[in-house]
């Protein structure tokens, strides 16, 4: 089966400083994958390469078998949405106004919001459980509420795959669990999930596959059980031997 998202031999450098080298992996439609790795290893960069907002220096990124290089931005945005770590909103936009921005890939110069667009926005707000916040000012929301609004914005694009950049960062444990439950709900709706996850305790049981970006641009791929061994995590996160075990939740 053609993977929904695939990287083949992808390499990337910022101003000559190599961050990713020969990255190969594929995600099947309907799968739920966690991307883990230490700070600065290249997770955000990898997600941005997957959206086409960065172009690989070598190799290629394929969306449903088509090279991103050959696709228009609007076409990509109708299949794939990225929920960024931060969303800078300079004005007093309401939640509904923010979520409506997700329809941009469907609107034309002569085509404003139609019934289908309104339905998609309502559905996105409903799925992400932000309907009751629709008239609230985005910049006045709590971290957990903002995270759900950003997800609603992504969902308004009606993507087949949702990429999330550290969606549980800075959330309390209750909001983290809510967020993970939301990812389960989206997966049940048939949306493929690919999320970088900082809070490792959330990975086992919630993500069926793990992609670990390790030192030296190496990648380890497998189930949480396969990948998240003490030895592998100590190596990947440069954690002194034996110390991680004690920090691990039972
Ligand atoms: P992660 O998401 O795993 O923390 P990033 O992908 O954000 O890692 O960053 C990978 C490396 O690339 C880091 O060393 C970071 O400092 C560097 N980097 C990220 N963005 C830029 C940029 N716009 N320009 C130059 N270097 C960058």
XYZ file of C-alpha atoms and ligand atoms in Angstrom:
277
model
C 0.000 0.000 0.000
C 1.301 3.479 -0.834
C 2.258 5.219 2.422
C 0.410 8.451 3.180
C 3.656 10.187 4.131
C 7.137 9.046 3.252
C 10.657 10.436 3.531
C 13.303 8.942 1.266
C 16.914 9.770 1.994
C 16.011 13.228 3.307
C 18.832 15.511 4.398
C 18.625 19.084 5.618
C 21.026 21.797 6.817
C 20.521 25.330 8.168
C 23.153 27.580 6.568
C 25.515 24.663 6.066
C 24.911 23.159 9.547
C 23.570 19.669 8.958
C 20.549 18.749 11.088
C 19.111 15.704 9.329
C 20.872 13.124 7.174
C 19.408 10.273 5.144
C 16.050 10.158 6.934
C 13.900 7.270 5.748
C 10.498 6.348 7.132
C 6.911 5.941 6.025
C 3.530 6.366 7.686
C 0.499 4.386 6.587
C -2.904 6.010 6.484
C -4.728 5.689 9.829
C -1.558 5.181 11.864
C -0.595 7.056 15.016
C 3.119 7.748 15.424
C 5.161 9.570 18.058
C 8.364 11.379 17.119
C 10.771 11.564 20.042
C 14.323 12.765 20.571
C 16.365 15.214 22.621
C 16.013 19.002 22.417
C 17.502 20.397 19.230
C 17.847 17.011 17.505
C 15.641 18.087 14.585
C 12.026 17.113 15.350
C 10.500 20.473 14.398
C 12.691 20.583 11.297
C 11.513 17.116 10.269
C 7.858 18.124 10.716
C 8.394 21.296 8.674
C 10.029 19.259 5.906
C 6.943 17.036 5.947
C 4.700 20.054 5.309
C 6.846 21.397 2.485
C 7.517 24.680 4.313
C 11.198 23.614 4.281
C 12.692 21.827 1.272
C 15.160 18.973 1.719
C 18.741 19.480 0.555
C 18.707 15.855 -0.576
C 16.125 13.101 -0.938
C 12.413 13.632 -1.183
C 9.186 13.827 0.788
C 6.147 12.086 -0.671
C 2.520 12.640 0.206
C 0.357 9.749 -0.939
C 3.112 8.817 -3.397
C 3.484 12.318 -4.887
C 6.635 14.379 -4.372
C 5.871 17.520 -2.337
C 8.120 19.508 -4.674
C 5.635 18.924 -7.468
C 2.581 19.904 -5.410
C 1.108 23.371 -4.857
C 0.985 24.633 -1.256
C -2.823 24.691 -1.316
C -2.946 21.110 -2.536
C -0.626 19.964 0.271
C -2.655 21.915 2.858
C -5.829 20.063 1.869
C -4.233 16.748 2.865
C -1.846 17.713 5.614
C -2.030 20.158 8.522
C 0.656 21.095 11.027
C -0.258 22.150 14.554
C 2.745 24.306 15.504
C 4.214 24.681 18.985
C 3.363 28.355 19.061
C 0.808 30.355 17.150
C 1.544 34.079 17.166
C -1.709 35.999 16.874
C -1.001 39.734 16.740
C -4.634 40.922 16.996
C -7.633 40.245 19.207
C -8.899 37.408 17.023
C -11.665 35.228 18.401
C -11.388 31.469 18.458
C -13.848 31.147 15.574
C -11.888 33.649 13.468
C -8.723 31.652 14.075
C -10.339 28.336 13.160
C -11.793 29.887 9.990
C -8.214 30.534 8.810
C -7.997 26.775 8.310
C -10.285 27.121 5.288
C -7.755 29.295 3.421
C -6.560 26.408 1.181
C -10.150 26.053 -0.086
C -10.973 29.714 -0.667
C -10.229 31.576 -3.859
C -9.954 35.256 -4.669
C -13.562 35.170 -5.847
C -14.764 32.545 -3.424
C -15.516 33.420 0.195
C -16.713 31.014 2.879
C -19.508 28.760 1.598
C -21.792 26.369 3.442
C -19.197 23.561 3.211
C -16.598 25.812 4.804
C -18.924 26.762 7.671
C -19.722 23.079 8.259
C -16.006 22.210 8.292
C -15.300 24.981 10.824
C -18.171 23.875 13.096
C -17.061 20.258 12.869
C -13.439 21.153 13.632
C -14.478 23.191 16.693
C -16.773 20.400 17.819
C -14.114 17.673 17.468
C -11.516 19.741 19.324
C -14.162 20.740 21.896
C -13.723 24.488 21.507
C -17.247 25.373 20.337
C -18.055 26.962 23.695
C -14.949 29.153 23.337
C -15.863 30.498 19.878
C -16.268 34.145 20.938
C -13.284 34.186 23.304
C -10.099 36.059 22.369
C -7.389 33.523 21.459
C -4.606 35.401 23.256
C -6.610 35.334 26.500
C -6.992 31.544 26.622
C -5.141 29.075 28.857
C -2.388 26.875 27.407
C -4.665 23.836 27.193
C -7.447 25.816 25.514
C -5.015 27.316 22.996
C -3.697 23.886 22.155
C -7.223 22.671 21.352
C -7.901 25.774 19.227
C -4.696 25.176 17.246
C -5.863 21.612 16.651
C -9.290 22.892 15.544
C -7.502 25.236 13.116
C -5.637 22.250 11.663
C -8.814 20.158 11.504
C -10.643 22.912 9.592
C -8.243 22.106 6.734
C -9.907 18.645 6.680
C -6.505 16.958 6.530
C -5.860 13.249 6.071
C -2.795 13.607 8.266
C -2.322 15.873 11.265
C 1.238 16.702 12.344
C 1.586 18.078 15.863
C 4.704 19.727 17.249
C 4.944 18.937 20.970
C 1.194 19.302 21.601
C 1.478 18.376 25.287
C 4.248 20.847 26.102
C 3.484 23.040 29.141
C 0.175 21.291 29.844
C -0.670 19.951 33.288
C -1.165 16.205 33.586
C -4.968 16.461 33.312
C -4.742 18.534 30.106
C -2.112 16.133 28.743
C -4.498 13.219 29.202
C -7.310 15.219 27.556
C -5.026 15.987 24.635
C -4.069 12.344 24.188
C -7.750 11.368 24.346
C -8.419 13.900 21.595
C -5.705 12.287 19.449
C -7.405 8.899 19.964
C -10.706 10.451 18.871
C -9.119 11.933 15.732
C -7.499 8.619 14.891
C -10.906 6.952 15.245
C -12.158 9.484 12.670
C -9.550 8.087 10.265
C -7.032 10.921 10.627
C -3.387 9.836 10.559
C -1.470 11.257 13.521
C 2.234 12.144 13.622
C 3.218 14.038 16.767
C 6.507 15.035 18.331
C 6.162 14.212 22.015
C 8.304 15.567 24.795
C 6.535 13.768 27.640
C 7.747 10.223 27.137
C 5.317 8.715 29.661
C 2.480 9.562 27.245
C 3.886 7.437 24.416
C 3.358 3.768 25.470
C -0.273 2.769 25.043
C -1.163 5.877 23.045
C 1.059 5.657 19.961
C 1.360 2.432 18.011
C 4.682 3.405 16.467
C 7.666 5.433 17.654
C 10.271 7.218 15.562
C 13.298 8.136 17.646
C 15.718 10.724 16.308
C 18.989 9.840 17.969
C 22.451 11.380 18.121
C 24.380 11.568 14.873
C 21.173 11.816 12.830
C 20.372 8.147 13.413
C 16.785 6.940 13.499
C 15.320 4.058 15.474
C 11.821 2.948 14.544
C 9.447 0.441 16.114
C 6.812 -0.020 18.788
C 7.174 1.887 22.065
C 8.217 -1.398 23.675
C 10.976 -1.934 21.085
C 12.303 1.602 21.012
C 11.812 2.945 24.512
C 14.234 0.690 26.339
C 16.279 2.249 29.126
C 19.497 1.786 27.143
C 18.080 3.379 24.010
C 16.584 6.351 25.873
C 19.759 6.918 27.890
C 21.708 6.973 24.619
C 19.231 9.189 22.771
C 18.778 11.709 25.584
C 22.341 11.572 26.871
C 21.011 10.571 30.272
C 23.513 9.151 32.810
C 23.232 5.322 33.004
C 20.649 4.050 35.466
C 19.148 7.447 36.236
C 16.280 7.368 33.752
C 14.861 4.129 35.229
C 14.154 5.814 38.540
C 12.297 8.664 36.838
C 10.108 6.356 34.829
C 6.460 6.187 35.924
C 5.333 2.690 36.988
P 13.863 19.961 18.032
O 12.498 20.245 17.486
O 14.205 18.506 18.042
O 14.121 20.607 19.355
P 14.741 21.709 15.870
O 14.304 21.053 14.611
O 13.927 22.863 16.381
O 14.927 20.596 17.009
O 16.226 22.226 15.688
C 17.263 21.382 15.208
C 18.560 22.166 15.164
O 18.458 23.173 14.151
C 18.873 22.900 16.460
O 20.266 22.868 16.645
C 18.398 24.314 16.208
O 19.158 25.242 16.929
C 18.638 24.464 14.710
N 17.668 25.369 14.074
C 16.323 25.292 14.158
N 15.732 26.265 13.426
C 16.744 26.974 12.872
C 16.796 28.107 11.998
N 15.679 28.688 11.553
N 18.007 28.564 11.632
C 19.161 27.982 12.060
N 19.169 26.901 12.879
C 17.988 26.396 13.285
